[in-house]
CSV table of N, CA and C in Angstrom, one decimal:
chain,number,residue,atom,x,y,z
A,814,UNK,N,99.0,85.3,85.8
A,814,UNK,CA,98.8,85.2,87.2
A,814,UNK,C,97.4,85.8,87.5
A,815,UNK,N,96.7,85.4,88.3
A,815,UNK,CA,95.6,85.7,88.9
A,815,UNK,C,95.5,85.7,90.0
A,816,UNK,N,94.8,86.6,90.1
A,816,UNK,CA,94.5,86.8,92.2
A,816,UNK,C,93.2,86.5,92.9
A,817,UNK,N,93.0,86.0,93.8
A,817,UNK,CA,91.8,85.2,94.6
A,817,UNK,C,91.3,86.0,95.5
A,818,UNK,N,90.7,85.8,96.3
A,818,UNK,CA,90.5,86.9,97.8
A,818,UNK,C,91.0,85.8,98.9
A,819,UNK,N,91.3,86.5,100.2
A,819,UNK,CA,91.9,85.6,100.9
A,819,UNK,C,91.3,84.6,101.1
A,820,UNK,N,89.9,84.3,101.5
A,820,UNK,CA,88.9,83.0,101.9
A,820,UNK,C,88.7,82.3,100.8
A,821,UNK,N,89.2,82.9,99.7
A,821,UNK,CA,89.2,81.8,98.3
A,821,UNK,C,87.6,81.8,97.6
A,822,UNK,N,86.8,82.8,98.4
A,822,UNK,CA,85.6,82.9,97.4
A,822,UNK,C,85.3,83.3,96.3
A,823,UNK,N,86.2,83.8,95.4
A,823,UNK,CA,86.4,84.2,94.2
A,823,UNK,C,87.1,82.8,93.1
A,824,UNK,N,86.6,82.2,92.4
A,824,UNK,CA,86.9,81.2,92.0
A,824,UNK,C,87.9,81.2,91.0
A,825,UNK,N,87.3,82.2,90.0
A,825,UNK,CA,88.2,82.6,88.5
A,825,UNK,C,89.4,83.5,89.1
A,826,UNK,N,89.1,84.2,90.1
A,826,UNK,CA,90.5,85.1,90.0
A,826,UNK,C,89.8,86.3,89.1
A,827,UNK,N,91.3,87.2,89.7
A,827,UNK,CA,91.0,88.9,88.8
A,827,UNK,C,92.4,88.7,88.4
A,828,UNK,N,92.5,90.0,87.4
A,828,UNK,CA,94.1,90.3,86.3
A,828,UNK,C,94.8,91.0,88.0
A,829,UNK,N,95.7,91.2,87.7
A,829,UNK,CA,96.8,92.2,88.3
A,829,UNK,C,95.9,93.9,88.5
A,830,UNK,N,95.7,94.1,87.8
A,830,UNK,CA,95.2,95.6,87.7
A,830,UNK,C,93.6,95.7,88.0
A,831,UNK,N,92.9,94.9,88.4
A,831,UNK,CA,91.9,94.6,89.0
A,831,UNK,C,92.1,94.6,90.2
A,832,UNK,N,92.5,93.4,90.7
A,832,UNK,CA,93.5,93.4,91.8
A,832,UNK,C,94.0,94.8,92.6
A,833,UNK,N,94.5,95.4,91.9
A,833,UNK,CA,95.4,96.5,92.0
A,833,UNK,C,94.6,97.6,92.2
A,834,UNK,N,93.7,98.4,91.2
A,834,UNK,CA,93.0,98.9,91.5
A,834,UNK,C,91.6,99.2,92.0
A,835,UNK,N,91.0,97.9,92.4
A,835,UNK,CA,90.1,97.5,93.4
A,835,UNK,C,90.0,97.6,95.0
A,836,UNK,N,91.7,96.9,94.9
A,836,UNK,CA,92.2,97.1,96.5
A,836,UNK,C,91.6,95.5,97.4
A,837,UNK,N,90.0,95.8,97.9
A,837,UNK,CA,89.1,94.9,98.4
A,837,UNK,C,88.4,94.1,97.0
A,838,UNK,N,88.2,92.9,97.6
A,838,UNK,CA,87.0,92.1,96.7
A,838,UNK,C,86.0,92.4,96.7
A,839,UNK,N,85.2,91.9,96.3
A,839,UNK,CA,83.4,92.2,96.5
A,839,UNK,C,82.7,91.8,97.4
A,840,UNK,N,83.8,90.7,98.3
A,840,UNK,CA,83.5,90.0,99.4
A,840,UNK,C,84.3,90.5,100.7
A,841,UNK,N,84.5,92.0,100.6
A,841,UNK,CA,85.1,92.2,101.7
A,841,UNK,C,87.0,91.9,102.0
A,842,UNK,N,86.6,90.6,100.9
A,842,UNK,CA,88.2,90.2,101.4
A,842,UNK,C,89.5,90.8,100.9
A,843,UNK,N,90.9,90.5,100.6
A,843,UNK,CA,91.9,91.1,100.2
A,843,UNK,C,92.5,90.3,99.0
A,844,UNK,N,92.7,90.7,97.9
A,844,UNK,CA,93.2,90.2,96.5
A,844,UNK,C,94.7,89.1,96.9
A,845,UNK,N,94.7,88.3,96.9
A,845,UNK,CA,96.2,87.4,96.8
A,845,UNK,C,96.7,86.6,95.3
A,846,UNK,N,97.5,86.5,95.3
A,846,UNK,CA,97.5,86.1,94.1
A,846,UNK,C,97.8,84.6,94.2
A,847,UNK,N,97.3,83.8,93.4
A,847,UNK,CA,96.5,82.5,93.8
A,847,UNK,C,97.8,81.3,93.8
A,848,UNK,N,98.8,81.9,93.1
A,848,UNK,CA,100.0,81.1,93.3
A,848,UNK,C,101.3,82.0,93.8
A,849,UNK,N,102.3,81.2,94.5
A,849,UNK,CA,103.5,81.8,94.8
A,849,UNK,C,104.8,81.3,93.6
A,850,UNK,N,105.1,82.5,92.4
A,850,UNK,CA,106.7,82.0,91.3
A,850,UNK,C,107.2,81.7,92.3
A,851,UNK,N,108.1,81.1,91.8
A,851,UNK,CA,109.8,80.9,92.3
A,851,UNK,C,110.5,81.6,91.0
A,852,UNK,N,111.6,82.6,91.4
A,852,UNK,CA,112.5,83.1,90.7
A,852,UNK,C,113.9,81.7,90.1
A,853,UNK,N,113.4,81.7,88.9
A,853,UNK,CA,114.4,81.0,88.0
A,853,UNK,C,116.0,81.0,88.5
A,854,UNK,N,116.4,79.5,88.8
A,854,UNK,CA,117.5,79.7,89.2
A,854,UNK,C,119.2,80.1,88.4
A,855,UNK,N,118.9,80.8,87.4
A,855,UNK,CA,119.8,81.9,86.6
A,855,UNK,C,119.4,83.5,87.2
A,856,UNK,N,118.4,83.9,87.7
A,856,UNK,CA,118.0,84.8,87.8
A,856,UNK,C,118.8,84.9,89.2
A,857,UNK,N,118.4,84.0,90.3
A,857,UNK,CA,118.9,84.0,91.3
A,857,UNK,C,120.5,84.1,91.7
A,858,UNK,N,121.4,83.4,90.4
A,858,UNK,CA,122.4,83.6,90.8
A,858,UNK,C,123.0,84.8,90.3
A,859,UNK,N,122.0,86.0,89.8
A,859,UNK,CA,122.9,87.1,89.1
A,859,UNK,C,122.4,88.5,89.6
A,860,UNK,N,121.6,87.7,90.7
A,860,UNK,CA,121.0,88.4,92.1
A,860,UNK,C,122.3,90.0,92.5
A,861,UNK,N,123.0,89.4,92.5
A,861,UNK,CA,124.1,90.3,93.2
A,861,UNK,C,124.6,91.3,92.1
A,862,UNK,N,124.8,90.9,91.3
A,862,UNK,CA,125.3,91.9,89.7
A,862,UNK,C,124.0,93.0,89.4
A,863,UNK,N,123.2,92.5,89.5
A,863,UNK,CA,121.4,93.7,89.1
A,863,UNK,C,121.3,94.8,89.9
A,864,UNK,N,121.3,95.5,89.2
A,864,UNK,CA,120.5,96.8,89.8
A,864,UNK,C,118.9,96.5,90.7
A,865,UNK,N,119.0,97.7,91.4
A,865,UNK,CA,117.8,97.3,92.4
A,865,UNK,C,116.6,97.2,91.2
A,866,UNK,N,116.3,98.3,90.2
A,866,UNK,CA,115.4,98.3,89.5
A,866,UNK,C,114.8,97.4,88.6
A,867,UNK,N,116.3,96.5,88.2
A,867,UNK,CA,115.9,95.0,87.6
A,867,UNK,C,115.9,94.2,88.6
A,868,UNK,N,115.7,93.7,90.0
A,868,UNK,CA,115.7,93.0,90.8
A,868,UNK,C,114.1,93.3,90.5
A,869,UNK,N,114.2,94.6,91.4
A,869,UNK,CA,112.5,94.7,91.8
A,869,UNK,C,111.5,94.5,90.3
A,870,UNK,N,111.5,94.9,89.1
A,870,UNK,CA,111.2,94.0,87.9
A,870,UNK,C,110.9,92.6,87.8
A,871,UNK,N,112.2,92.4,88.5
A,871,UNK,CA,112.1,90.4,87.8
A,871,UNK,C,111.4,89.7,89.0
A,872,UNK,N,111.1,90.5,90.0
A,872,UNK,CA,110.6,89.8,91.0
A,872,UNK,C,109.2,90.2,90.7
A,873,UNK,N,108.7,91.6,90.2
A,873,UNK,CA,107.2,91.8,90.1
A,873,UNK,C,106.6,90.8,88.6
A,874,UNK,N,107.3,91.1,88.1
A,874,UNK,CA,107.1,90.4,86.7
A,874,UNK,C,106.3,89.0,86.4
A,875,UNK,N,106.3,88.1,87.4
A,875,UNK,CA,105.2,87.4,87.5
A,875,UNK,C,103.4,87.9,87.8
A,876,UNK,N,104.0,88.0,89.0
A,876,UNK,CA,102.5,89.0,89.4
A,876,UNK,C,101.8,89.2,88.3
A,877,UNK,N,102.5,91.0,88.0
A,877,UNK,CA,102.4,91.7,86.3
A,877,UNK,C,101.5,91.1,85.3
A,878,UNK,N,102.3,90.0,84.5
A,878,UNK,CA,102.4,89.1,83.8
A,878,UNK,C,102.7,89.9,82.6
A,879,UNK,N,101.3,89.7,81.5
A,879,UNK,CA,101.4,90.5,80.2
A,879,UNK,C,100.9,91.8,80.2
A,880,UNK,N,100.4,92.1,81.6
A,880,UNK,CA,99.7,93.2,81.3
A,880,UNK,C,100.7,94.6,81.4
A,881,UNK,N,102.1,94.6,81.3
A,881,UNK,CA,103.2,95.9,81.3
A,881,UNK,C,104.5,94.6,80.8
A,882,UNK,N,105.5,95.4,80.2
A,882,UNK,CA,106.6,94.9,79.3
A,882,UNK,C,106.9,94.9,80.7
A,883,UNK,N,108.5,94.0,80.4
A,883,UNK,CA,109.4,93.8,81.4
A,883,UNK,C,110.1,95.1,81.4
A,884,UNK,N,110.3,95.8,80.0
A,884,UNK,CA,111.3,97.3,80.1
A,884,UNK,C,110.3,98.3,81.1
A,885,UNK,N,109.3,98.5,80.7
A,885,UNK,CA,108.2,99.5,81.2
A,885,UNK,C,108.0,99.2,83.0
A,886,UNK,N,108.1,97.7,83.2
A,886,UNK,CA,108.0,97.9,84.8
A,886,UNK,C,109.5,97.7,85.5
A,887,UNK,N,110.6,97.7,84.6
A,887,UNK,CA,111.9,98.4,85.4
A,887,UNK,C,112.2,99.7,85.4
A,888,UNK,N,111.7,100.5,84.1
A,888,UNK,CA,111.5,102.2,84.4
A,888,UNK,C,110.5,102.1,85.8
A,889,UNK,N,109.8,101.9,85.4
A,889,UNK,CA,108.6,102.0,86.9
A,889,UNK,C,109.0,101.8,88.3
A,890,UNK,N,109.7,100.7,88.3
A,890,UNK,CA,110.8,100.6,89.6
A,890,UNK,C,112.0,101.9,89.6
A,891,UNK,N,112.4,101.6,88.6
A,891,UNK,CA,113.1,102.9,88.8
A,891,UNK,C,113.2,104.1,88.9
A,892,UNK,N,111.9,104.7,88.8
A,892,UNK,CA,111.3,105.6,89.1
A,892,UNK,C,111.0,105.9,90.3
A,893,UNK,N,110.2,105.3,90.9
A,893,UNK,CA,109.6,104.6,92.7
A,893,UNK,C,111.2,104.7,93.4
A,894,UNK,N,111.6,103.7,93.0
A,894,UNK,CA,113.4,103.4,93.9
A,894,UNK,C,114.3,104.4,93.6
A,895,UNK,N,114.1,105.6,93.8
A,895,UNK,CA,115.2,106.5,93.4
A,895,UNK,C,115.7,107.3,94.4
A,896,UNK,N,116.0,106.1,95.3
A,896,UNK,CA,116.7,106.5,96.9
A,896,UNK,C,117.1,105.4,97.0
A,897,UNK,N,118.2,105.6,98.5
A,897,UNK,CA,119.3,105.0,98.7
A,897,UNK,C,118.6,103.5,99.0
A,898,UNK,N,118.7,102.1,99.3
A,898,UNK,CA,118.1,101.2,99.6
A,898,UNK,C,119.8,100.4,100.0
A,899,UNK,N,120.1,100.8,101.0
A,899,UNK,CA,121.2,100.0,101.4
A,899,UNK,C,121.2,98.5,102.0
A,900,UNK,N,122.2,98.0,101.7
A,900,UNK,CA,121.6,96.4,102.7
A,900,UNK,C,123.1,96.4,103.5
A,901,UNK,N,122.8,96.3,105.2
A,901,UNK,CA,123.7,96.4,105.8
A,901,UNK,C,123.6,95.1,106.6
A,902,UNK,N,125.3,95.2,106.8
A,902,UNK,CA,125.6,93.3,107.4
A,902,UNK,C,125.5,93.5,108.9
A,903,UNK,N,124.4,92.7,109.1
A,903,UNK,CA,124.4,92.6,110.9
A,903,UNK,C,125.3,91.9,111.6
A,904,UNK,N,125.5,90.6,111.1
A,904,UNK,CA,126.6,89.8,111.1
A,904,UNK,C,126.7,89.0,110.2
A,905,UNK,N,128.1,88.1,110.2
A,905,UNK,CA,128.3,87.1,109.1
A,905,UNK,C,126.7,86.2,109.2
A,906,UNK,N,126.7,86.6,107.9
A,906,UNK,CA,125.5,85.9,107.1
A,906,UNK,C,124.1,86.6,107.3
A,907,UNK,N,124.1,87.7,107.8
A,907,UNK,CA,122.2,88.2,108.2
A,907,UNK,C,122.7,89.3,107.7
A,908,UNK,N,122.3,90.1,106.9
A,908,UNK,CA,121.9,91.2,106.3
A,908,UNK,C,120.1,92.0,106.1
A,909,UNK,N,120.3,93.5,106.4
A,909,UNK,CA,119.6,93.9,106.5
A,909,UNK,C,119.0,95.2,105.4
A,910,UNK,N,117.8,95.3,104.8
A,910,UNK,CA,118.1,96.3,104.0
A,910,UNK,C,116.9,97.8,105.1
A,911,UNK,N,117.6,98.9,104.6
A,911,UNK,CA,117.3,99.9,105.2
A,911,UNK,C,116.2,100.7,104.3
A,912,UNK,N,114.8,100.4,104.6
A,912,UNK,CA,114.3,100.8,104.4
A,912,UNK,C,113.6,102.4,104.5
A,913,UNK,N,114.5,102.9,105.2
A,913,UNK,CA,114.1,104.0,105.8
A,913,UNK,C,114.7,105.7,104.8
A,914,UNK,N,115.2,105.7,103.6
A,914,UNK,CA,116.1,106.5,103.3
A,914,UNK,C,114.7,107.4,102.1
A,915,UNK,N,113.8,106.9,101.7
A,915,UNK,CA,113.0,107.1,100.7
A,915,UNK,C,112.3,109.1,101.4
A,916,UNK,N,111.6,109.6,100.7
A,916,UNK,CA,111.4,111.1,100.3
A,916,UNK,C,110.3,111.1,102.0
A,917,UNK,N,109.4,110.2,103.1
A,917,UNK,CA,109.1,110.4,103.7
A,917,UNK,C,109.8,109.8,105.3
A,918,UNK,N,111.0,109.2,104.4
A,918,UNK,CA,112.3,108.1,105.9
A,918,UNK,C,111.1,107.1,106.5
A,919,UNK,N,109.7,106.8,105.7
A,919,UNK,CA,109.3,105.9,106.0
A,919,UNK,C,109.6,104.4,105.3
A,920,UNK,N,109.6,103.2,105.7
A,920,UNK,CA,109.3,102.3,104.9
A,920,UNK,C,108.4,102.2,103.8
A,921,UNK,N,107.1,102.2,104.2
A,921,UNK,CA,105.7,102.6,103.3
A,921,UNK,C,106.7,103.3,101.6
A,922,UNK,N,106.9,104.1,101.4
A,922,UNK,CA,108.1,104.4,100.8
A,922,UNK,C,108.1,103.7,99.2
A,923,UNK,N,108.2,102.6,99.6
A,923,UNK,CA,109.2,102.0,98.9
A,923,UNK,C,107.8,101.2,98.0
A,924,UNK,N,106.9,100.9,98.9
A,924,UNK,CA,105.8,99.9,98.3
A,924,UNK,C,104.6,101.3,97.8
A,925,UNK,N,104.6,102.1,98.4
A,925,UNK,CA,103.5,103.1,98.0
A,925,UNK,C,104.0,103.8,96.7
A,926,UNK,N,105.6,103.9,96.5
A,926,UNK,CA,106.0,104.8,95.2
A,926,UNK,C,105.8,103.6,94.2
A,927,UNK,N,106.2,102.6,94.4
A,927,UNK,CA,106.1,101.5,93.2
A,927,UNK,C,104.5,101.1,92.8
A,928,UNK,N,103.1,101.2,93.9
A,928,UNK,CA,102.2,101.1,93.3
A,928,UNK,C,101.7,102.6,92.6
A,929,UNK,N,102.1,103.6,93.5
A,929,UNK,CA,101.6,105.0,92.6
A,929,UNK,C,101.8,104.8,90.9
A,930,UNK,N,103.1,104.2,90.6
A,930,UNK,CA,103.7,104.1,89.4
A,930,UNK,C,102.7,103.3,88.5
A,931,UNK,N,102.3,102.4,89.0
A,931,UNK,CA,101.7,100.9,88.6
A,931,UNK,C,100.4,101.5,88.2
A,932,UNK,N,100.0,101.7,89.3
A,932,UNK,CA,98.8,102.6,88.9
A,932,UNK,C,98.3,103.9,87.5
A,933,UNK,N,99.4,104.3,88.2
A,933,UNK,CA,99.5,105.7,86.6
A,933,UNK,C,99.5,104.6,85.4
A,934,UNK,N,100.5,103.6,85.4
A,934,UNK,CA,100.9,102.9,84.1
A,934,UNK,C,99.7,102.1,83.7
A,935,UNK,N,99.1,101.7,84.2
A,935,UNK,CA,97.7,100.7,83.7
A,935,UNK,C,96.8,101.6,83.8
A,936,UNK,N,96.4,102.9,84.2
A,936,UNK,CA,95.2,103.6,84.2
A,936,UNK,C,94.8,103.4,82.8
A,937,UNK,N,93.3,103.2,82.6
A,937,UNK,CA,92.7,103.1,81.1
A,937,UNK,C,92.3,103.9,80.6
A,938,UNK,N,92.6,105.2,81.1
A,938,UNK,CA,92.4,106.8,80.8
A,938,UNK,C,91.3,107.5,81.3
A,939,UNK,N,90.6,108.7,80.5
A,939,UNK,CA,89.4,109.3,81.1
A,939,UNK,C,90.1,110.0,82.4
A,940,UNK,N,89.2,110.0,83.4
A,940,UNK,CA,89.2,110.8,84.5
A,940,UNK,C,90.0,110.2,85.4
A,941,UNK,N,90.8,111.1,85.9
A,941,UNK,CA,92.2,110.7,87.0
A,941,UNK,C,91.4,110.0,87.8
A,942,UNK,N,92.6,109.5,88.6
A,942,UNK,CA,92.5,108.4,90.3
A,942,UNK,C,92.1,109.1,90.6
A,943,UNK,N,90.9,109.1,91.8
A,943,UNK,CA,90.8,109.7,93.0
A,943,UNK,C,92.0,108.9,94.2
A,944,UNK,N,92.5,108.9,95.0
A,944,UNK,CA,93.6,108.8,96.1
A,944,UNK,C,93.7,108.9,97.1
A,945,UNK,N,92.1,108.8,97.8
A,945,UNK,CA,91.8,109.0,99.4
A,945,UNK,C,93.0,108.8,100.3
A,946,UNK,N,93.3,109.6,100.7
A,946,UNK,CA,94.6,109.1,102.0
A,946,UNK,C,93.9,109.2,104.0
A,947,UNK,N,93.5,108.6,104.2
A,947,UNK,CA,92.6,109.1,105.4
A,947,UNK,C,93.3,108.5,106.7
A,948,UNK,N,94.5,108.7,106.8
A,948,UNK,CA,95.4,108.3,107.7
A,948,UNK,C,96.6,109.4,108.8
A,949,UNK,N,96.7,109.6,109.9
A,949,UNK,CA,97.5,110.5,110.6
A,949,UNK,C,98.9,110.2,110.8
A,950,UNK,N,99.1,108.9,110.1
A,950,UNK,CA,100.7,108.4,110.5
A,950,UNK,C,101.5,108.6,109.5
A,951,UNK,N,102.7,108.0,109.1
A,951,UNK,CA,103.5,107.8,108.0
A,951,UNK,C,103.0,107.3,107.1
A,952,UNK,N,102.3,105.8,107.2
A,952,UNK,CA,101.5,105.9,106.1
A,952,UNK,C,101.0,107.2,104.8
A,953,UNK,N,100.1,107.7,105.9
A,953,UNK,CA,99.5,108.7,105.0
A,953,UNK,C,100.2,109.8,104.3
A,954,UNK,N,101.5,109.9,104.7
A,954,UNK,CA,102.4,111.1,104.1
A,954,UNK,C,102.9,109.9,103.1
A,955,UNK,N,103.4,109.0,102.9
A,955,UNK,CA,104.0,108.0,102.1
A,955,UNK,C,103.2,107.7,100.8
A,956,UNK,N,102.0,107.4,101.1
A,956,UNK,CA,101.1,107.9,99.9
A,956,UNK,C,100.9,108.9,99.0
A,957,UNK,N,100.4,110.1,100.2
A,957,UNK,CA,100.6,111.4,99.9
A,957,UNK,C,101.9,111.5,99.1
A,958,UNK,N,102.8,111.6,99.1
A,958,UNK,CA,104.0,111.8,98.8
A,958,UNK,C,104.3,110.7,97.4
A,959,UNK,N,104.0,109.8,97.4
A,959,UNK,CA,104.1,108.4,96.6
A,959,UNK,C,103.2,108.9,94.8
A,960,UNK,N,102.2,109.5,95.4
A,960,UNK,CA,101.2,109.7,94.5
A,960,UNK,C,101.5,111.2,94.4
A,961,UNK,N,102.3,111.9,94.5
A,961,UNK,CA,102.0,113.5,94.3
A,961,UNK,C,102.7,113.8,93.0
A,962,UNK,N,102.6,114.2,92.1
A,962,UNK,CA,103.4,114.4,90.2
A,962,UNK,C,102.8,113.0,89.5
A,963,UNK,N,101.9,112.4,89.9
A,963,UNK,CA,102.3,111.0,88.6
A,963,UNK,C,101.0,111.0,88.5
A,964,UNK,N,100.8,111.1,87.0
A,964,UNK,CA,99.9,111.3,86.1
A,964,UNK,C,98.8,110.8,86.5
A,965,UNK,N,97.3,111.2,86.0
A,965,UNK,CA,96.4,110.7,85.9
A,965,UNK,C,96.2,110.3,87.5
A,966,UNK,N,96.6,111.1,88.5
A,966,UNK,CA,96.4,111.2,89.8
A,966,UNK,C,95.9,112.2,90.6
A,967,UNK,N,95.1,112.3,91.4
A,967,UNK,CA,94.6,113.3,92.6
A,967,UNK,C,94.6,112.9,93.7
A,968,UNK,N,95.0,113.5,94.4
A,968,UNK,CA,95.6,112.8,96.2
A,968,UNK,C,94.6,113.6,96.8
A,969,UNK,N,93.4,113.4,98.1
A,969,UNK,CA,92.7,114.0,98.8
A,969,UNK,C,93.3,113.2,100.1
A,970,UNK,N,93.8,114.3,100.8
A,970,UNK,CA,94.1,114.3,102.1
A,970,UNK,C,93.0,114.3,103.7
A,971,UNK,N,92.8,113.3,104.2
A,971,UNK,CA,91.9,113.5,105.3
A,971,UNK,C,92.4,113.4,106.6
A,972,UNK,N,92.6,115.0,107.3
A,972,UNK,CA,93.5,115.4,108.1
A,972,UNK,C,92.5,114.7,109.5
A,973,UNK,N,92.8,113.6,110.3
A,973,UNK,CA,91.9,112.9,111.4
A,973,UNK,C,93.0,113.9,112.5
A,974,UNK,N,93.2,114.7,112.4
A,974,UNK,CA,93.9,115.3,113.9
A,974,UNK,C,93.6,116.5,113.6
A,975,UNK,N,93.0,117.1,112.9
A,975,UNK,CA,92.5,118.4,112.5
A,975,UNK,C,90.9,118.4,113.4
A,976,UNK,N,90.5,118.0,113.4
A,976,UNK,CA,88.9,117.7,114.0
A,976,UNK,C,88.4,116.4,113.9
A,977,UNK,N,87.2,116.7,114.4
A,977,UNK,CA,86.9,115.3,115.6
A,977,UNK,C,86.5,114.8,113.9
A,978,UNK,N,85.6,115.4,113.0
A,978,UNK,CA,85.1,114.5,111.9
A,978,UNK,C,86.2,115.2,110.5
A,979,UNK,N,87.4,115.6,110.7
A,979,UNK,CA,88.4,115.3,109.5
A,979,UNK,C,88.3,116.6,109.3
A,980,UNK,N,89.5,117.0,108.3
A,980,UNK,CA,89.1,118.4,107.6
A,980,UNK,C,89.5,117.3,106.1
A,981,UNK,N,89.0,118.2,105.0
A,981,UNK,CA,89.6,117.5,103.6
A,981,UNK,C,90.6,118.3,102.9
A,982,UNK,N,91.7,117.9,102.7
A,982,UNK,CA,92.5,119.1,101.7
A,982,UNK,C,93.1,118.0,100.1
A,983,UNK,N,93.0,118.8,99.2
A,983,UNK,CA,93.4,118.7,98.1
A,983,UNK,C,94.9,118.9,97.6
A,984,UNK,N,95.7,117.5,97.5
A,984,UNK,CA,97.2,118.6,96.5
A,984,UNK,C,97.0,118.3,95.1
């Protein structure tokens, strides 16, 4: 799999972990990945039997590709997902999952602990992440929080409600 930037000015594409830890393109724009899988229709029907950690696996696993085993990025889910993720029936036939149960009761949560992971796992060693978090909302605690114990990480916090130009604190 390869990823493009949104306006498609990127011809060749970048890996997953380019992508990933780039964030932006070189053109400003945001990494997509240049095709949409469809989940194999055996996979689909054993949807309900899986654990959340092999779900979220077989669904990242394209993206991925070669670059992390399929065992290594269901620990890594399972790691990130280690809160409740209920899915509750609104009515016959619409179900809903509750995103809200994770270590900040944010959503963010759920996507920020699974890249913190991603991140640690593909780092190419040498000198930790830097982890700028420069945000006053949920967001920024969800990161904060997402990224705090996992290796090869430093979280710098930029408190925007502390003063007019930020204060910086370190965990």
């Amino acid at each position: 799999m390869r990823f493009v930037t949104t306006k498609g000015r990127q011809q060749s594409g970048v890996s997953f972990a380019t992508a990933l830890f780039k964030g932006l393109a070189p053109d400003g724009d945001l990494y997509v990945p240049e095709s949409m899988p469809r989940l194999p229709a055996d996979v689909l029907a054993r949807l309900r039997s899986m654990e959340l950690a092999e779900i979220g696996a077989r669904v990242l696993a394209p993206f991925v590709g070669d670059e992390l085993g399929f065992e290594a990025l269901t620990a890594i889910v399972a790691s990130a997902m280690n809160f409740p993720i209920p899915v509750i029936q609104i009515e016959p036939d619409i179900f809903a999952l509750e995103l809200f149960h994770g270590p900040t009761l944010a959503f963010k949560d759920v996507g920020a602990r699974v890249m913190a992971r991603l991140m640690a796992a593909l780092h190419p060693g040498g000198d930790p992440l830097t982890i700028l978090v420069a945000t006053s909302g949920d967001t920024g605690s969800a990161v904060a929080n997402a990224f705090h114990n996992v290796p090869h990480t430093r979280v710098v916090l930029i408190d925007g409600l502390a003063e007019p130009h930020g204060q910086v604190r370190q965990q």
